[in-house]
């Protein structure tokens, strides 16, 4: 698709014609973005089967989708460092705003959902307060954004300072605020005795590693034979499944098994040529991915959960997981595409 801006991060930090270099859109990144969004739905659908007692089915499904979050960090790194680095502080803050706005809307919607279907402890007030500090049970899948936003802020500020040779004062002040907030909230809790929630807006070394190393892999001109990457993904999936069944579940995103699967998937998908007839649909799904990520937990809760709970143990559990996960993903993409056509992407993702 010549003449369009490159597709970038898995969330709406993707570049536009104003802040991108004007190069060809990376359809392989679009494909990876859609694949990872569907994988997140699979992970949360698998959690419903785990909670219902279908352990093997749940672990296998979780293993198959566990590469998604680290791959999202890799795409964020590629967007910030190579695909569409910001040119000024205004663009950096605008990117953050495109994430924070729908994040706030969906946090409120999930809190309302929990209140109506619960209600939660504290009448929802305590949960709402915790959401500001980076932890909300009603929308637990949003934990990723509490890491993603500081990561974008860090990488964007570094680009502006080191590459653009400018001083982004507001961004650096925000970065310092994120850095001191964990200790400050702990001190406030000690001094006042108030139940101040812990500060969870933070960047781990593993997420930063995925962002930088993933950016290098996605930006590389030569990545080696694709069949070798595919074979590595297969080996990584088997290794991760065995690890989660025998050692630890859920596996940490920074574990060697998850990293092996993640980078193998990145190498396998990067550079893939998308057929011309499929490009329009792929771009629409890619643009709808953030909204899909935000809304999918509702479909998983109302669709996958009851099926998993009512299903007796047996061979049909894997088939039920596959069917319900696909249904939840399709419905989530569909409603996201719909509100995109209605012009609500700004508020709903």
Coordinates of C-alpha atoms in Angstrom, one line a residue:
X1 CA 0.0 0.0 0.0
X2 CA 2.4 2.7 -1.2
X3 CA 1.8 6.2 0.1
X4 CA 0.5 5.2 3.5
X5 CA 2.2 5.6 6.8
X6 CA 3.8 2.5 8.3
X7 CA 1.7 0.4 10.7
X8 CA 3.3 0.5 14.1
X9 CA 2.5 -0.4 17.6
X10 CA -0.2 -2.8 18.6
X11 CA -2.1 0.0 20.3
X12 CA -3.2 3.3 18.8
X13 CA 0.4 4.7 19.1
X14 CA 0.6 3.8 15.4
X15 CA 2.0 6.6 13.3
X16 CA 0.0 8.8 11.0
X17 CA 1.1 10.8 8.0
X18 CA 2.0 13.7 10.3
X19 CA 4.5 11.9 12.5
X20 CA 5.7 9.0 10.3
X21 CA 8.5 9.3 7.7
X22 CA 6.0 8.6 4.9
X23 CA 7.3 5.2 4.0
X24 CA 5.3 2.2 2.9
X25 CA 3.0 0.6 5.4
X26 CA 4.3 -2.5 7.1
X27 CA 1.6 -5.0 6.4
X28 CA 3.6 -7.7 8.1
X29 CA 3.3 -5.7 11.3
X30 CA -0.4 -5.3 10.7
X31 CA -0.6 -9.1 10.5
X32 CA 1.4 -9.6 13.6
X33 CA -0.8 -7.1 15.4
X34 CA -4.0 -8.9 14.5
X35 CA -2.5 -12.3 15.3
X36 CA -1.3 -11.1 18.8
X37 CA -4.8 -9.6 19.5
X38 CA -6.4 -12.9 18.7
X39 CA -3.8 -14.6 20.9
X40 CA -4.7 -12.4 23.9
X41 CA -8.3 -13.5 23.5
X42 CA -7.2 -17.1 23.5
X43 CA -5.1 -16.6 26.7
X44 CA -8.1 -15.1 28.6
X45 CA -10.5 -17.8 27.2
X46 CA -8.0 -20.4 28.4
X47 CA -8.0 -18.9 31.8
X48 CA -11.8 -19.5 32.0
X49 CA -11.2 -23.2 31.2
X50 CA -8.5 -23.3 33.9
X51 CA -10.8 -21.8 36.5
X52 CA -13.4 -24.4 35.5
X53 CA -11.0 -27.3 36.2
X54 CA -9.9 -28.1 32.6
X55 CA -6.2 -27.7 33.4
X56 CA -4.5 -29.3 30.5
X57 CA -6.8 -27.6 27.9
X58 CA -6.3 -24.3 29.7
X59 CA -2.5 -24.6 29.9
X60 CA -2.1 -25.6 26.3
X61 CA -4.3 -22.7 25.1
X62 CA -2.4 -20.3 27.3
X63 CA 0.9 -21.5 26.0
X64 CA -0.3 -21.0 22.4
X65 CA -1.1 -17.4 23.0
X66 CA 1.6 -16.4 25.6
X67 CA 3.8 -14.8 23.0
X68 CA 1.3 -12.0 22.4
X69 CA 2.2 -9.6 25.2
X70 CA 6.0 -9.7 24.6
X71 CA 5.4 -9.3 20.9
X72 CA 3.3 -6.2 21.6
X73 CA 6.3 -4.8 23.5
X74 CA 8.5 -5.6 20.5
X75 CA 6.1 -3.8 18.1
X76 CA 6.0 -0.8 20.5
X77 CA 9.8 -0.7 20.4
X78 CA 9.9 -0.9 16.6
X79 CA 7.3 1.9 16.3
X80 CA 9.2 4.2 18.8
X81 CA 12.7 3.5 17.7
X82 CA 12.5 2.6 14.0
X83 CA 9.1 2.6 12.3
X84 CA 7.9 6.0 13.3
X85 CA 10.0 7.8 16.0
X86 CA 8.3 11.0 17.2
X87 CA 9.7 14.3 15.9
X88 CA 8.6 16.5 18.8
X89 CA 7.1 16.3 22.3
X90 CA 3.6 17.3 21.1
X91 CA 3.4 14.1 19.0
X92 CA 4.7 12.0 21.8
X93 CA 2.1 13.3 24.2
X94 CA -0.6 12.9 21.5
X95 CA 0.3 9.2 21.1
X96 CA -0.1 8.7 24.9
X97 CA -3.4 10.5 24.8
X98 CA -4.7 8.2 22.0
X99 CA -4.2 5.4 24.5
X100 CA -5.2 7.0 27.8
X101 CA -8.5 8.3 26.5
X102 CA -10.1 5.0 25.6
X103 CA -8.3 3.3 28.5
X104 CA -10.1 5.7 30.9
X105 CA -13.5 5.1 29.2
X106 CA -13.2 1.3 29.3
X107 CA -11.9 1.3 32.9
X108 CA -15.1 3.2 33.8
X109 CA -17.3 0.8 31.7
X110 CA -15.7 -2.3 33.3
X111 CA -16.1 -0.8 36.8
X112 CA -19.8 -0.2 36.0
X113 CA -20.1 -3.8 34.7
X114 CA -18.6 -5.1 37.9
X115 CA -20.8 -3.0 40.1
X116 CA -24.0 -4.1 38.2
X117 CA -23.0 -7.8 38.2
X118 CA -21.3 -7.8 41.6
X119 CA -21.4 -5.5 43.3
X120 CA -17.6 -5.3 44.2
X121 CA -16.3 -4.5 47.7
X122 CA -16.3 -0.9 48.8
X123 CA -19.2 -0.2 46.5
X124 CA -16.6 0.2 43.7
X125 CA -15.0 3.3 45.2
X126 CA -11.9 1.4 46.3
X127 CA -11.6 -0.4 43.0
X128 CA -11.9 2.9 41.1
X129 CA -9.1 4.4 43.3
X130 CA -6.9 1.4 42.6
X131 CA -7.5 1.9 38.9
X132 CA -5.7 5.3 39.1
X133 CA -2.7 3.6 40.7
X134 CA -2.4 0.8 38.2
X135 CA -4.4 -2.1 39.4
X136 CA -8.1 -2.8 38.6
X137 CA -9.6 -6.2 39.0
X138 CA -12.7 -5.4 37.0
X139 CA -10.5 -4.9 33.9
X140 CA -7.4 -6.9 34.9
X141 CA -6.3 -7.2 31.2
X142 CA -5.5 -3.5 31.3
X143 CA -2.4 -4.2 33.4
X144 CA -0.5 -4.2 30.1
X145 CA -1.3 -0.5 29.5
X146 CA 0.1 0.4 32.9
X147 CA 3.4 -0.9 31.5
X148 CA 2.9 0.1 27.9
X149 CA 2.4 3.8 28.6
X150 CA 5.5 4.4 30.7
X151 CA 7.4 2.3 28.1
X152 CA 6.3 4.6 25.3
X153 CA 7.1 7.6 27.4
X154 CA 10.6 6.3 28.1
X155 CA 11.4 5.4 24.5
X156 CA 9.9 8.5 23.1
X157 CA 11.8 10.8 25.5
X158 CA 15.0 9.0 24.7
X159 CA 14.5 9.5 21.0
X160 CA 13.8 13.2 21.4
X161 CA 16.9 13.7 23.6
X162 CA 19.3 11.5 21.7
X163 CA 18.2 11.7 18.1
X164 CA 16.3 15.0 17.9
X165 CA 18.5 16.8 20.4
X166 CA 15.6 18.5 22.1
X167 CA 14.6 18.8 25.7
X168 CA 11.0 17.4 26.2
X169 CA 10.4 19.1 29.6
X170 CA 6.9 17.9 30.2
X171 CA 7.7 14.3 29.1
X172 CA 10.8 14.2 31.3
X173 CA 8.8 15.5 34.3
X174 CA 6.2 12.8 33.7
X175 CA 9.0 10.2 33.5
X176 CA 10.5 11.4 36.8
X177 CA 7.0 11.3 38.4
X178 CA 6.6 7.7 37.3
X179 CA 10.0 6.9 38.6
X180 CA 9.5 8.3 42.1
X181 CA 5.8 7.4 42.5
X182 CA 6.3 3.9 43.9
X183 CA 8.5 5.1 46.8
X184 CA 6.3 8.2 47.3
X185 CA 3.1 6.1 47.7
X186 CA 4.8 3.8 50.1
X187 CA 6.1 6.7 52.2
X188 CA 2.6 8.2 52.2
X189 CA 1.1 5.0 53.4
X190 CA 3.7 4.8 56.2
X191 CA 3.3 8.4 57.3
X192 CA -0.5 8.6 57.2
X193 CA -1.6 5.1 57.9
X194 CA -4.0 5.4 55.0
X195 CA -4.6 2.3 52.7
X196 CA -2.9 4.0 49.7
X197 CA -2.7 1.5 46.8
X198 CA 0.7 0.5 45.4
X199 CA 1.9 2.3 42.3
X200 CA 1.9 -0.1 39.4
X201 CA 2.6 2.2 36.4
X202 CA 6.1 0.9 35.7
X203 CA 8.4 -0.6 33.1
X204 CA 10.1 -3.9 33.8
X205 CA 13.5 -4.8 32.4
X206 CA 12.0 -7.7 30.5
X207 CA 9.5 -5.5 28.7
X208 CA 12.3 -3.0 27.8
X209 CA 14.4 -5.9 26.6
X210 CA 11.5 -7.2 24.3
X211 CA 11.0 -3.6 23.0
X212 CA 14.6 -3.0 22.1
X213 CA 15.5 -6.5 20.9
X214 CA 12.2 -6.9 19.1
X215 CA 12.7 -3.5 17.4
X216 CA 16.0 -4.7 16.1
X217 CA 14.6 -8.0 14.8
X218 CA 11.6 -6.3 13.1
X219 CA 13.7 -3.6 11.5
X220 CA 16.4 -6.0 10.3
X221 CA 16.8 -6.3 6.5
X222 CA 17.7 -10.0 6.7
X223 CA 16.3 -12.4 9.3
X224 CA 17.2 -15.8 8.0
X225 CA 15.1 -18.6 6.5
X226 CA 11.4 -18.4 7.5
X227 CA 11.1 -22.3 7.9
X228 CA 13.8 -22.1 10.5
X229 CA 11.8 -19.5 12.5
X230 CA 8.7 -21.6 12.1
X231 CA 10.5 -24.6 13.4
X232 CA 11.8 -22.5 16.3
X233 CA 8.2 -21.4 17.1
X234 CA 7.0 -25.0 17.1
X235 CA 9.9 -26.1 19.5
X236 CA 9.2 -23.0 21.7
X237 CA 5.6 -23.8 21.9
X238 CA 6.2 -27.4 23.0
X239 CA 8.9 -26.3 25.5
X240 CA 6.6 -23.7 27.0
X241 CA 3.7 -26.1 27.2
X242 CA 5.8 -28.6 29.1
X243 CA 7.2 -25.9 31.3
X244 CA 3.8 -24.6 32.3
X245 CA 2.4 -28.1 32.9
X246 CA 5.4 -29.3 35.0
X247 CA 7.2 -26.3 36.5
X248 CA 5.2 -23.1 36.7
X249 CA 1.9 -21.7 35.4
X250 CA 1.6 -18.9 34.4
X251 CA 5.1 -18.7 33.0
X252 CA 6.7 -15.3 33.6
X253 CA 6.9 -13.2 30.4
X254 CA 10.6 -12.8 31.0
X255 CA 11.2 -16.6 31.1
X256 CA 13.4 -18.3 28.5
X257 CA 10.6 -20.4 27.2
X258 CA 8.3 -17.4 26.5
X259 CA 11.2 -15.4 25.0
X260 CA 12.1 -18.3 22.7
X261 CA 8.5 -18.6 21.4
X262 CA 8.1 -14.8 21.1
X263 CA 11.2 -14.1 19.0
X264 CA 10.5 -17.2 16.9
X265 CA 7.0 -15.9 16.1
X266 CA 8.4 -12.4 15.4
X267 CA 11.0 -13.8 13.0
X268 CA 8.4 -16.0 11.3
X269 CA 5.9 -13.2 10.7
X270 CA 8.3 -10.3 9.9
X271 CA 8.6 -9.7 6.2
X272 CA 5.6 -11.9 5.2
X273 CA 4.1 -10.7 1.9
X274 CA 0.3 -10.2 2.3
X275 CA -1.7 -11.0 -0.8
X276 CA -3.3 -8.0 -2.5
X277 CA -6.8 -9.2 -2.0
X278 CA -6.4 -9.6 1.7
X279 CA -4.8 -6.2 2.4
X280 CA -7.9 -4.2 2.8
X281 CA -9.4 -6.6 5.4
X282 CA -6.1 -6.9 7.2
X283 CA -5.7 -3.1 7.6
X284 CA -9.3 -2.7 8.9
X285 CA -8.7 -5.5 11.4
X286 CA -5.4 -4.0 12.4
X287 CA -6.9 -0.6 13.0
X288 CA -9.6 -2.3 15.1
X289 CA -7.1 -4.3 17.2
X290 CA -6.9 -1.8 20.1
X291 CA -10.7 -1.7 20.5
X292 CA -10.8 -5.5 20.2
X293 CA -8.3 -5.8 23.0
X294 CA -10.3 -3.4 25.2
X295 CA -13.7 -5.0 24.7
X296 CA -12.8 -8.7 24.5
X297 CA -13.0 -9.4 28.2
X298 CA -16.7 -8.8 28.2
X299 CA -17.2 -11.5 25.5
X300 CA -14.9 -13.9 27.3
X301 CA -16.9 -13.4 30.5
X302 CA -20.4 -13.8 29.0
X303 CA -19.6 -16.4 26.4
X304 CA -16.5 -18.5 27.3
X305 CA -17.0 -18.6 31.0
X306 CA -20.5 -20.2 31.1
X307 CA -19.4 -22.8 28.5
X308 CA -16.3 -23.7 30.5
X309 CA -18.2 -24.0 33.7
X310 CA -20.9 -26.2 32.3
X311 CA -18.6 -28.5 30.4
X312 CA -17.8 -31.9 32.0
X313 CA -14.2 -33.1 31.9
X314 CA -13.3 -34.9 28.7
X315 CA -11.9 -34.7 25.2
X316 CA -14.4 -32.1 24.1
X317 CA -12.8 -29.4 26.2
X318 CA -10.1 -28.4 23.6
X319 CA -12.8 -28.2 20.9
X320 CA -15.0 -26.1 23.1
X321 CA -12.1 -23.8 23.9
X322 CA -11.2 -23.4 20.2
X323 CA -14.8 -22.6 19.3
X324 CA -15.6 -20.2 22.1
X325 CA -12.2 -18.4 21.7
X326 CA -12.8 -17.9 18.0
X327 CA -16.3 -16.7 18.7
X328 CA -15.2 -14.2 21.3
X329 CA -12.4 -12.9 19.0
X330 CA -14.8 -12.5 16.0
X331 CA -17.4 -10.7 18.1
X332 CA -14.7 -8.4 19.6
X333 CA -13.3 -7.5 16.2
X334 CA -16.7 -7.0 14.8
X335 CA -17.9 -4.5 17.4
X336 CA -14.6 -2.7 17.2
X337 CA -14.9 -2.4 13.4
X338 CA -18.5 -1.2 13.9
X339 CA -17.7 1.6 16.3
X340 CA -14.7 2.6 14.1
X341 CA -17.1 3.1 11.2
X342 CA -19.3 5.2 13.5
X343 CA -16.4 7.5 14.3
X344 CA -16.0 6.4 17.9
X345 CA -12.5 5.1 17.7
X346 CA -11.1 8.2 19.5
X347 CA -13.1 7.2 22.7
X348 CA -13.5 3.4 22.4
X349 CA -10.2 2.5 20.8

